[in-house]
Coordinates of C-alpha atoms in Angstrom, one line a residue:
Chain A
X1 CA 0.5 -2.5 -24.5
X2 CA 3.9 -1.8 -23.3
X3 CA 5.3 -5.2 -24.2
X4 CA 3.8 -5.0 -27.9
X5 CA 6.7 -3.2 -29.3
X6 CA 9.4 -5.7 -27.8
X7 CA 7.5 -9.0 -28.1
X8 CA 7.2 -8.8 -31.8
X9 CA 11.1 -8.8 -32.3
X10 CA 11.4 -11.0 -29.1
X11 CA 9.6 -13.9 -31.0
X12 CA 12.1 -13.5 -34.0
X13 CA 15.1 -13.6 -31.9
X14 CA 13.6 -16.8 -30.0
X15 CA 13.1 -18.5 -33.2
X16 CA 16.5 -17.9 -34.9
X17 CA 18.2 -18.3 -31.6
X18 CA 17.1 -21.9 -31.1
X19 CA 19.7 -23.1 -33.3
X20 CA 22.7 -21.7 -31.8
X21 CA 25.2 -23.6 -29.6
X22 CA 26.1 -20.6 -27.1
X23 CA 23.1 -21.4 -24.9
X24 CA 24.0 -19.6 -21.7
X25 CA 25.0 -16.2 -23.2
X26 CA 21.9 -16.0 -25.3
X27 CA 19.4 -16.7 -22.5
X28 CA 21.1 -14.0 -20.4
X29 CA 20.9 -11.4 -23.3
X30 CA 17.4 -12.4 -23.9
X31 CA 16.6 -11.9 -20.4
X32 CA 17.9 -8.3 -20.2
X33 CA 16.8 -7.3 -23.7
X34 CA 13.2 -8.8 -23.5
X35 CA 12.4 -9.4 -19.9
X36 CA 8.5 -9.7 -20.4
X37 CA 8.7 -12.4 -23.1
X38 CA 11.2 -14.3 -21.0
X39 CA 8.8 -14.1 -18.2
X40 CA 6.0 -15.3 -20.2
X41 CA 7.7 -18.3 -21.6
X42 CA 8.1 -19.4 -18.0
X43 CA 4.6 -18.7 -17.0
X44 CA 3.3 -20.9 -19.7
X45 CA 4.9 -23.7 -17.7
X46 CA 3.7 -22.3 -14.5
X47 CA 7.0 -21.8 -13.2
X48 CA 9.5 -18.8 -12.6
X49 CA 13.0 -18.4 -13.8
X50 CA 14.2 -19.2 -10.3
X51 CA 12.5 -22.7 -10.5
X52 CA 9.7 -21.6 -8.1
X53 CA 6.0 -22.7 -8.7
X54 CA 3.9 -19.7 -9.1
X55 CA 2.3 -19.7 -5.7
X56 CA 5.4 -20.5 -3.8
X57 CA 7.1 -17.9 -1.6
X58 CA 10.9 -17.9 -1.2
X59 CA 12.8 -19.4 1.7
X60 CA 12.1 -17.4 4.8
X61 CA 14.6 -17.2 7.9
X62 CA 14.2 -15.3 11.1
X63 CA 17.1 -14.7 13.5
X64 CA 16.2 -13.1 17.0
X65 CA 18.4 -10.8 18.8
X66 CA 21.3 -10.1 16.5
X67 CA 21.6 -6.6 17.8
X68 CA 22.8 -7.1 21.6
X69 CA 22.5 -3.4 22.6
X70 CA 18.7 -3.0 21.5
X71 CA 15.9 -4.2 23.7
X72 CA 14.4 -6.4 21.1
X73 CA 15.9 -7.2 17.5
X74 CA 15.4 -9.7 14.6
X75 CA 17.1 -10.3 11.3
X76 CA 14.6 -11.6 8.7
X77 CA 15.5 -12.9 5.1
X78 CA 13.0 -13.6 2.5
X79 CA 14.9 -15.1 -0.3
X80 CA 17.6 -12.3 -0.8
X81 CA 15.6 -9.4 0.7
X82 CA 17.1 -8.9 4.1
X83 CA 15.8 -6.6 7.0
X84 CA 17.0 -5.8 10.3
X85 CA 14.6 -4.6 12.9
X86 CA 15.5 -3.2 16.3
X87 CA 13.4 -1.7 19.2
X88 CA 14.8 0.5 21.8
X89 CA 12.6 1.6 24.6
X90 CA 12.8 4.9 26.5
X91 CA 10.7 6.3 29.4
X92 CA 8.9 9.3 28.7
X93 CA 5.9 11.1 30.1
X94 CA 2.6 10.1 28.4
X95 CA 0.4 12.7 26.6
X96 CA -2.6 14.1 28.5
X97 CA -5.1 12.7 26.5
X98 CA -3.9 9.1 26.8
X99 CA -2.2 9.1 30.2
X100 CA -2.3 5.4 30.5
X101 CA -0.8 4.5 27.2
X102 CA 2.8 4.4 26.0
X103 CA 3.4 5.0 22.3
X104 CA 5.3 3.6 19.3
X105 CA 7.3 5.4 16.5
X106 CA 8.0 3.1 13.3
X107 CA 10.6 4.2 10.9
X108 CA 11.6 2.3 7.9
X109 CA 15.0 3.2 6.3
X110 CA 16.5 2.2 2.9
X111 CA 20.2 3.0 3.2
X112 CA 22.2 2.9 -0.2
X113 CA 23.7 -0.5 0.7
X114 CA 20.4 -2.3 -0.1
X115 CA 20.1 -1.5 -3.8
X116 CA 22.0 -0.1 -6.7
X117 CA 19.0 2.3 -7.3
X118 CA 19.3 3.9 -4.0
X119 CA 21.7 6.7 -4.0
X120 CA 23.3 8.4 -1.2
X121 CA 21.8 11.8 -0.3
X122 CA 18.8 11.0 -2.4
X123 CA 16.2 8.9 -0.3
X124 CA 14.4 6.0 -2.1
X125 CA 10.8 7.0 -3.2
X126 CA 9.6 3.6 -1.8
X127 CA 11.0 4.3 1.9
X128 CA 8.2 6.6 3.3
X129 CA 5.4 4.5 1.7
X130 CA 6.3 1.3 3.2
X131 CA 7.2 3.1 6.5
X132 CA 3.6 4.4 6.5
X133 CA 2.1 1.3 5.2
X134 CA 3.9 -0.4 8.3
X135 CA 2.8 2.1 10.8
X136 CA -0.9 1.8 9.5
X137 CA -0.9 -2.0 9.7
X138 CA 0.9 -2.5 13.1
X139 CA -1.4 0.2 14.8
X140 CA -4.7 -0.8 13.3
X141 CA -4.1 -4.6 13.7
X142 CA -4.1 -4.1 17.5
X143 CA -1.1 -6.3 17.9
X144 CA 0.3 -4.2 20.5
X145 CA -1.8 -2.9 23.3
X146 CA -0.5 0.5 24.2
X147 CA -1.8 0.2 27.6
X148 CA 1.0 -2.6 28.4
X149 CA 3.5 0.0 27.6
X150 CA 2.5 2.2 30.5
X151 CA 4.5 2.3 33.8
X152 CA 2.9 4.9 36.2
X153 CA -0.5 6.4 35.0
X154 CA 0.0 9.9 34.0
X155 CA 3.8 10.2 34.7
X156 CA 5.8 7.5 32.8
X157 CA 5.3 5.4 30.0
X158 CA 7.5 3.4 27.4
X159 CA 8.2 5.1 24.1
X160 CA 9.1 2.2 21.8
X161 CA 11.3 3.3 18.8
X162 CA 11.1 0.6 16.1
X163 CA 13.7 1.0 13.3
X164 CA 13.7 -1.2 10.4
X165 CA 16.8 -1.1 8.0
X166 CA 16.6 -2.7 4.6
X167 CA 20.1 -4.3 4.2
X168 CA 19.3 -5.8 0.7
X169 CA 16.2 -5.0 -1.4
X170 CA 15.0 -7.9 -3.5
X171 CA 11.3 -7.5 -3.7
X172 CA 8.5 -7.9 -1.2
X173 CA 10.0 -5.3 1.0
X174 CA 6.7 -4.8 3.0
X175 CA 6.4 -8.5 3.7
X176 CA 9.9 -8.7 5.2
X177 CA 9.6 -5.5 7.2
X178 CA 6.3 -6.6 8.7
X179 CA 7.8 -9.9 9.6
X180 CA 10.9 -8.5 11.0
X181 CA 8.8 -5.9 13.2
X182 CA 6.7 -8.7 14.4
X183 CA 9.9 -10.9 15.3
X184 CA 11.4 -7.9 17.1
X185 CA 8.4 -7.4 19.3
X186 CA 8.2 -11.1 20.1
X187 CA 11.8 -10.8 21.2
X188 CA 11.5 -7.8 23.2
X189 CA 12.6 -7.9 26.6
X190 CA 11.4 -4.8 28.5
X191 CA 14.0 -3.6 31.1
X192 CA 13.3 -3.8 34.7
X193 CA 12.6 -0.2 36.0
X194 CA 12.1 1.0 39.7
X195 CA 11.2 4.2 41.2
X196 CA 14.3 6.2 42.6
X197 CA 14.2 8.4 45.5
X198 CA 13.7 11.5 43.6
X199 CA 10.8 10.2 41.8
X200 CA 12.5 9.3 38.7
X201 CA 12.3 5.9 36.9
X202 CA 15.4 4.3 36.5
X203 CA 16.8 1.0 35.0
X204 CA 17.6 -1.7 37.4
X205 CA 20.3 -4.2 36.3
X206 CA 19.6 -8.0 36.8
X207 CA 22.2 -8.2 39.5
X208 CA 20.6 -6.0 41.9
X209 CA 17.8 -8.6 42.2
X210 CA 20.1 -10.8 44.0
X211 CA 20.8 -8.5 46.8
X212 CA 18.8 -8.2 50.0
X213 CA 17.8 -4.7 49.3
X214 CA 15.8 -5.3 46.1
X215 CA 14.3 -2.1 44.8
X216 CA 10.6 -2.0 44.3
X217 CA 10.1 -2.9 40.8
X218 CA 7.6 -0.7 38.8
X219 CA 7.0 -3.3 36.2
X220 CA 6.8 -6.9 36.6
X221 CA 6.1 -8.3 33.0
X222 CA 9.2 -8.6 30.8
X223 CA 7.6 -9.5 27.7
X224 CA 4.8 -8.0 25.6
X225 CA 1.7 -9.8 25.0
X226 CA 1.0 -9.8 21.3
X227 CA -2.6 -10.4 20.2
X228 CA -4.0 -10.9 16.7
X229 CA -0.4 -10.9 14.8
X230 CA -0.7 -9.7 11.2
X231 CA 0.9 -11.6 8.4
X232 CA 1.2 -10.4 4.9
X233 CA 1.8 -11.5 1.3
X234 CA 2.4 -9.5 -1.8
X235 CA 1.3 -10.9 -5.2
X236 CA 2.1 -9.7 -8.7
X237 CA -0.7 -9.9 -11.2
X238 CA 0.0 -10.5 -14.8
X239 CA -2.8 -11.3 -17.2
X240 CA -4.4 -14.3 -15.6
X241 CA -1.3 -15.4 -13.6
X242 CA -0.9 -14.6 -9.9
X243 CA 2.6 -14.8 -8.8
X244 CA 3.3 -14.8 -4.9
X245 CA 6.3 -13.3 -3.3
X246 CA 8.0 -11.5 -6.2
X247 CA 11.7 -10.6 -6.7
X248 CA 12.9 -7.0 -7.6
X249 CA 13.2 -8.1 -11.2
X250 CA 9.6 -9.4 -11.3
X251 CA 8.2 -6.3 -9.5
X252 CA 10.0 -4.0 -12.1
X253 CA 8.5 -5.9 -15.1
X254 CA 5.3 -6.6 -14.0
X255 CA 3.9 -3.6 -12.3
X256 CA 0.6 -4.6 -10.8
X257 CA 1.1 -5.8 -7.2
X258 CA -1.4 -6.5 -4.5
X259 CA -0.6 -7.0 -0.9
X260 CA -3.0 -8.7 1.7
X261 CA -2.5 -8.6 5.3
X262 CA -4.5 -11.1 7.4
X263 CA -4.3 -11.4 11.2
X264 CA -4.4 -14.8 13.1
X265 CA -8.3 -14.7 13.3
X266 CA -8.2 -14.5 9.5
X267 CA -9.8 -10.9 9.4
X268 CA -8.7 -8.7 6.7
X269 CA -6.1 -6.0 8.2
X270 CA -5.4 -4.5 4.8
X271 CA -5.6 -4.9 1.0
X272 CA -3.3 -2.7 -0.7
X273 CA -3.5 -2.5 -4.4
X274 CA -1.8 0.8 -5.6
X275 CA -3.2 1.0 -9.2
X276 CA -1.3 -0.9 -12.0
X277 CA -2.3 -1.9 -15.5
X278 CA -4.1 -5.3 -14.5
X279 CA -7.4 -4.8 -12.9
X280 CA -8.2 -7.3 -10.0
X281 CA -11.6 -9.1 -10.1
X282 CA -13.3 -10.4 -7.3
X283 CA -11.9 -13.9 -8.1
X284 CA -8.2 -12.6 -8.3
X285 CA -8.9 -11.1 -4.8
X286 CA -10.1 -14.2 -3.4
X287 CA -7.3 -16.3 -4.8
X288 CA -4.7 -14.0 -3.3
X289 CA -6.5 -14.2 0.1
X290 CA -6.4 -18.0 0.0
X291 CA -2.5 -17.7 -0.8
X292 CA -2.0 -15.4 2.2
X293 CA -3.9 -17.6 4.3
X294 CA -1.3 -20.6 3.4
X295 CA 1.6 -18.3 3.8
X296 CA 0.4 -17.1 7.2
X297 CA 0.4 -20.8 8.5
X298 CA 4.1 -21.0 7.2
X299 CA 5.1 -17.8 8.6
X300 CA 3.5 -18.9 12.2
X301 CA 5.5 -22.0 12.0
X302 CA 8.7 -20.3 11.3
X303 CA 8.3 -17.7 14.0
X304 CA 7.4 -20.3 16.6
X305 CA 10.5 -22.4 15.8
X306 CA 12.7 -19.4 16.0
X307 CA 11.1 -18.3 19.3
X308 CA 11.6 -21.8 20.7
X309 CA 15.0 -22.1 19.6
X310 CA 15.8 -19.0 21.3
X311 CA 14.3 -20.2 24.7
X312 CA 16.4 -23.2 24.6
X313 CA 19.7 -21.3 24.4
Chain B
X1 CA -26.5 -8.4 5.5
X2 CA -29.4 -7.1 7.2
X3 CA -30.2 -3.7 6.4
X4 CA -29.5 -1.6 9.5
X5 CA -30.3 2.0 9.5
X6 CA -27.3 3.8 10.5
X7 CA -27.7 7.4 11.8
X8 CA -25.4 9.7 10.0
X9 CA -24.4 13.0 11.4
X10 CA -25.6 14.9 8.3
X11 CA -28.8 12.8 7.9
X12 CA -27.7 10.9 4.8
X13 CA -28.9 7.3 4.1
X14 CA -26.0 4.6 4.1
X15 CA -25.9 4.8 0.3
X16 CA -26.2 8.4 -0.2
X17 CA -23.2 10.4 -1.6
X18 CA -22.3 13.9 -0.5
X19 CA -23.4 16.5 -3.5
X20 CA -20.7 16.2 -6.3
X21 CA -19.5 19.3 -8.1
X22 CA -16.9 19.4 -10.8
X23 CA -15.8 22.5 -12.8
X24 CA -12.9 22.3 -15.4
X25 CA -10.8 24.7 -17.1
X26 CA -10.3 27.0 -14.0
X27 CA -6.4 27.6 -14.4
X28 CA -5.7 29.5 -17.7
X29 CA -1.9 28.6 -17.7
X30 CA -2.3 24.9 -17.0
X31 CA -2.7 22.6 -19.9
X32 CA -5.7 21.1 -18.0
X33 CA -7.2 21.6 -14.7
X34 CA -10.3 20.6 -12.7
X35 CA -11.9 21.3 -9.4
X36 CA -13.8 18.5 -7.7
X37 CA -15.7 18.5 -4.4
X38 CA -17.5 16.0 -2.5
X39 CA -19.4 17.8 0.2
X40 CA -16.6 19.9 2.1
X41 CA -13.7 17.9 0.5
X42 CA -12.4 20.2 -2.3
X43 CA -9.4 19.3 -4.4
X44 CA -7.9 21.3 -7.3
X45 CA -5.8 19.2 -9.7
X46 CA -3.8 20.8 -12.5
X47 CA -2.0 19.1 -15.5
X48 CA 1.1 20.1 -17.3
X49 CA 2.3 18.2 -20.2
X50 CA 3.4 16.1 -22.1
X51 CA 6.8 17.8 -21.3
X52 CA 10.0 16.6 -23.0
X53 CA 12.2 14.4 -21.2
X54 CA 11.7 11.8 -18.4
X55 CA 13.1 11.9 -14.9
X56 CA 16.2 9.8 -14.1
X57 CA 15.3 6.2 -13.4
X58 CA 12.1 6.3 -15.4
X59 CA 11.8 4.1 -18.6
X60 CA 12.4 6.4 -21.6
X61 CA 10.5 4.0 -24.0
X62 CA 7.1 5.1 -22.1
X63 CA 5.8 8.5 -21.0
X64 CA 6.0 9.0 -17.4
X65 CA 3.7 10.7 -14.8
X66 CA 4.9 12.9 -11.9
X67 CA 2.4 13.6 -9.2
X68 CA 3.0 16.6 -6.5
X69 CA 0.6 16.5 -3.8
X70 CA 0.1 19.8 -1.8
X71 CA -1.6 19.6 1.6
X72 CA -3.8 22.3 2.8
X73 CA -1.7 23.0 5.9
X74 CA 1.6 21.6 7.2
X75 CA 4.8 20.2 5.7
X76 CA 5.0 17.5 3.2
X77 CA 5.4 14.3 5.1
X78 CA 5.0 10.3 4.6
X79 CA 1.1 10.7 4.1
X80 CA 1.7 13.0 1.2
X81 CA 4.3 10.7 -0.4
X82 CA 2.0 7.8 -0.2
X83 CA -0.7 9.6 -1.7
X84 CA 1.7 10.8 -4.6
X85 CA 2.7 7.1 -5.0
X86 CA -1.0 5.8 -5.1
X87 CA -2.1 8.5 -7.4
X88 CA 0.9 8.0 -9.7
X89 CA 0.4 4.3 -10.2
X90 CA -3.4 4.7 -10.5
X91 CA -3.2 7.2 -13.3
X92 CA -0.3 5.2 -15.0
X93 CA -2.7 2.5 -15.4
X94 CA -5.3 4.6 -17.2
X95 CA -2.9 6.7 -19.3
X96 CA -1.8 5.2 -22.8
X97 CA 1.9 5.2 -21.9
X98 CA 3.3 4.6 -25.3
X99 CA 1.8 7.4 -27.4
X100 CA 4.2 9.8 -26.4
X101 CA 7.6 8.2 -25.2
X102 CA 10.1 10.1 -23.3
X103 CA 7.7 12.6 -22.0
X104 CA 6.7 13.7 -18.5
X105 CA 3.2 14.6 -17.5
X106 CA 3.0 16.5 -14.3
X107 CA -0.1 16.5 -12.1
X108 CA -0.2 18.9 -9.1
X109 CA -2.9 18.3 -6.5
X110 CA -3.9 20.9 -4.2
X111 CA -6.1 20.2 -1.2
X112 CA -8.5 23.1 -0.5
X113 CA -10.5 21.2 2.2
X114 CA -10.5 17.8 3.7
X115 CA -13.6 16.4 5.0
X116 CA -13.0 12.9 4.5
X117 CA -12.6 10.7 1.4
X118 CA -9.6 12.9 0.5
X119 CA -7.6 10.5 -1.8
X120 CA -10.8 9.5 -3.9
X121 CA -11.8 12.8 -4.5
X122 CA -8.2 13.7 -5.6
X123 CA -8.3 10.8 -8.0
X124 CA -11.5 12.0 -9.5
X125 CA -10.2 15.8 -9.8
X126 CA -6.9 14.2 -11.5
X127 CA -8.9 12.3 -14.1
X128 CA -11.0 15.4 -14.8
X129 CA -8.0 17.4 -15.1
X130 CA -6.4 14.9 -17.5
X131 CA -9.4 14.9 -19.7
X132 CA -9.4 18.7 -19.7
X133 CA -5.7 18.7 -20.8
X134 CA -6.6 16.2 -23.7
X135 CA -4.2 13.6 -22.3
X136 CA -5.4 10.3 -24.3
X137 CA -6.9 7.7 -21.7
X138 CA -8.0 4.2 -21.9
X139 CA -11.0 4.9 -19.6
X140 CA -11.5 7.2 -16.6
X141 CA -10.8 5.9 -13.1
X142 CA -13.7 6.5 -10.5
X143 CA -13.0 6.6 -6.9
X144 CA -15.1 5.9 -3.8
X145 CA -14.5 5.7 -0.1
X146 CA -16.6 2.8 1.8
X147 CA -16.5 2.7 5.5
X148 CA -17.5 -0.4 7.6
X149 CA -19.0 0.2 10.9
X150 CA -19.1 -1.9 14.0
X151 CA -22.8 -2.7 13.5
X152 CA -21.7 -4.6 10.3
X153 CA -23.3 -1.9 7.7
X154 CA -21.3 -0.5 4.9
X155 CA -21.6 3.4 4.7
X156 CA -20.6 5.3 1.4
X157 CA -18.5 8.6 1.3
X158 CA -17.9 9.1 4.9
X159 CA -17.0 12.5 6.4
X160 CA -14.0 12.9 8.4
X161 CA -15.6 12.7 11.7
X162 CA -17.2 9.4 10.6
X163 CA -13.9 8.1 9.4
X164 CA -12.4 8.4 12.8
X165 CA -15.4 6.7 14.4
X166 CA -15.8 3.8 12.3
X167 CA -13.9 0.3 12.5
X168 CA -12.4 0.3 8.9
X169 CA -12.8 2.0 5.5
X170 CA -11.5 1.4 2.0
X171 CA -10.7 3.6 -0.8
X172 CA -11.8 2.0 -3.9
X173 CA -11.0 3.0 -7.6
X174 CA -12.9 1.3 -10.3
X175 CA -12.7 1.9 -14.1
X176 CA -15.9 3.6 -15.5
X177 CA -18.1 1.5 -17.9
X178 CA -17.5 2.0 -21.4
X179 CA -20.0 3.4 -23.8
X180 CA -19.7 1.6 -27.1
X181 CA -20.9 2.7 -30.5
X182 CA -20.6 -1.0 -31.7
X183 CA -23.3 -3.5 -30.8
X184 CA -21.9 -5.1 -27.7
X185 CA -19.8 -8.1 -28.6
X186 CA -20.5 -11.5 -26.5
X187 CA -18.4 -10.8 -23.5
X188 CA -15.2 -12.7 -23.6
X189 CA -14.6 -11.5 -20.0
X190 CA -14.9 -14.6 -17.7
X191 CA -14.7 -12.3 -14.7
X192 CA -17.5 -9.9 -15.9
X193 CA -17.4 -6.5 -17.4
X194 CA -14.2 -4.1 -17.1
X195 CA -16.0 -1.9 -14.6
X196 CA -15.9 -4.7 -12.0
X197 CA -12.2 -4.7 -12.0
X198 CA -10.5 -3.1 -9.1
X199 CA -7.8 -0.5 -10.2
X200 CA -6.8 0.5 -6.7
X201 CA -7.7 -0.6 -3.1
X202 CA -6.3 0.9 -0.1
X203 CA -7.8 -0.1 3.3
X204 CA -7.5 1.1 6.9
X205 CA -8.6 -0.8 9.9
X206 CA -9.5 -4.4 10.3
X207 CA -12.8 -5.9 8.8
X208 CA -13.9 -9.5 8.1
X209 CA -13.1 -10.7 4.8
X210 CA -16.8 -11.2 3.7
X211 CA -17.4 -7.4 4.5
X212 CA -14.6 -6.2 2.2
X213 CA -16.4 -7.9 -0.7
X214 CA -19.7 -6.2 0.4
X215 CA -17.8 -2.9 0.2
X216 CA -16.7 -3.9 -3.4
X217 CA -20.2 -4.3 -4.4
X218 CA -21.5 -1.1 -2.9
X219 CA -18.6 0.6 -4.2
X220 CA -19.2 -0.5 -7.6
X221 CA -22.8 0.4 -7.7
X222 CA -21.7 4.0 -6.3
X223 CA -19.0 4.3 -9.0
X224 CA -21.6 3.8 -11.6
X225 CA -23.3 6.8 -10.5
X226 CA -20.2 8.9 -10.2
X227 CA -19.2 7.8 -13.6
X228 CA -22.5 9.1 -15.1
X229 CA -21.9 12.4 -13.3
X230 CA -18.5 12.4 -14.8
X231 CA -19.9 11.7 -18.1
X232 CA -22.4 14.3 -17.9
X233 CA -20.1 16.9 -16.7
X234 CA -17.7 16.2 -19.6
X235 CA -20.2 16.5 -22.2
X236 CA -21.8 19.7 -20.9
X237 CA -18.7 21.8 -21.9
X238 CA -19.6 24.2 -24.8
X239 CA -17.3 23.7 -27.8
X240 CA -16.6 27.5 -27.9
X241 CA -14.9 27.4 -24.5
X242 CA -12.2 25.2 -25.6
X243 CA -9.8 27.9 -26.6
X244 CA -7.1 28.1 -24.1
X245 CA -3.8 30.3 -23.8
X246 CA -1.1 27.6 -24.1

């Protein structure tokens, strides 16, 4: 198909380049000029250019609370892909058809800092798509019970603004942004509020609690209870190979990607495969689901470690 | 799965699709056009191309596809951008991209009515429009929407009211089954015939994994029927009507 025109000459260069002494330069030039044959040579040995086996995801780390002014925040790195998520809470009147529910506004931004492809003034094409995917997954998975965001039925409820900024874009944007959203919600501390004399809901600072005249608090719970947390894994399909957690280079060369999102009770929240030259058969989908289950356990461990590390401090 | 009869508002059975209608060559200035309707969901697709030049950032060694989605009412927002991206990637997988390098084919999708299963209807309309324009394709993409109800049964082609009530639904796109002149060679495909592969799958809502595979089975069976309908509607075009103003 698309590689047909390049792989023929690729093989020629590979054959004649074998005897040259300048190894490093040749490899880099080959990688830029013929990316698909370069990758296919690695895939034959079940490995990728960054020495990862095909089914392993990159190193993931979560840092909670980097943004002190936000009510909840998290910085997540999967390999080089870096996402910063921050949540700000604001009191607002709930809508008439859901008077005992708060609401959630999720926005995903790709500022030009994240990638040379994104130019200032011209938003990335991927950004609204990832933003919508995130909203759909977070709302349909039922992770957040909107009734917990309610303060006074019919009068006041929390509006949570979740903003996710991509600081470095190197593949698997959806996975990293979902993980950062979950970490930010786990870190979220709902501020204490009380009803002031004129009927408005005002924030209460921690110091006032030690006074004798403790104002009547409207909410007692400080942390949100997260039910069935969704975890995701994006895989790239190429011929018979399945590559987990692709980098940006891999995503641009092998265009077929499939993202599986499972929740903690192993139900399917989403299978997202937006076209692509490779067809996914049932066996491929089953393999991707198995890989996602493994990844879910890894991510659950990493999230628990970072939460317990934060509580110790 | 136990066959539970689900009462559907319009009296259809769980496996019944809404009446399909497809008419082509409606717009005389477009290179190809088609109008596809499934019940009250009506989509008009127009194809212009191939035109010279690719957009910045696209690979000039291949043809590129540009999709513009026009909703029936309201401004263009994230939902439209997502549909544009899914449609673009789905159509890129069925078009032969190396035949006309450095060209752009534009597909404009206009929604006339939205009563559920909008994206599958748009994909079907775009394929019919591409055929009408004469763009070379590997195979057609046939799309269906499968819903999963709380009772555990799978319903096909839900209306908008049904989509809002059910627990989860999936938009599935399969290739249509090839009709070959040559005697069928022993199938080298380990995974089964080509029409079993999924081109695109977009799901909303939570469902158990097993039920997703049930949806796939039902979706494949329904797509075989839609693919037959597609073939019949393409074959019925009278050769004399093929003259168009270009």
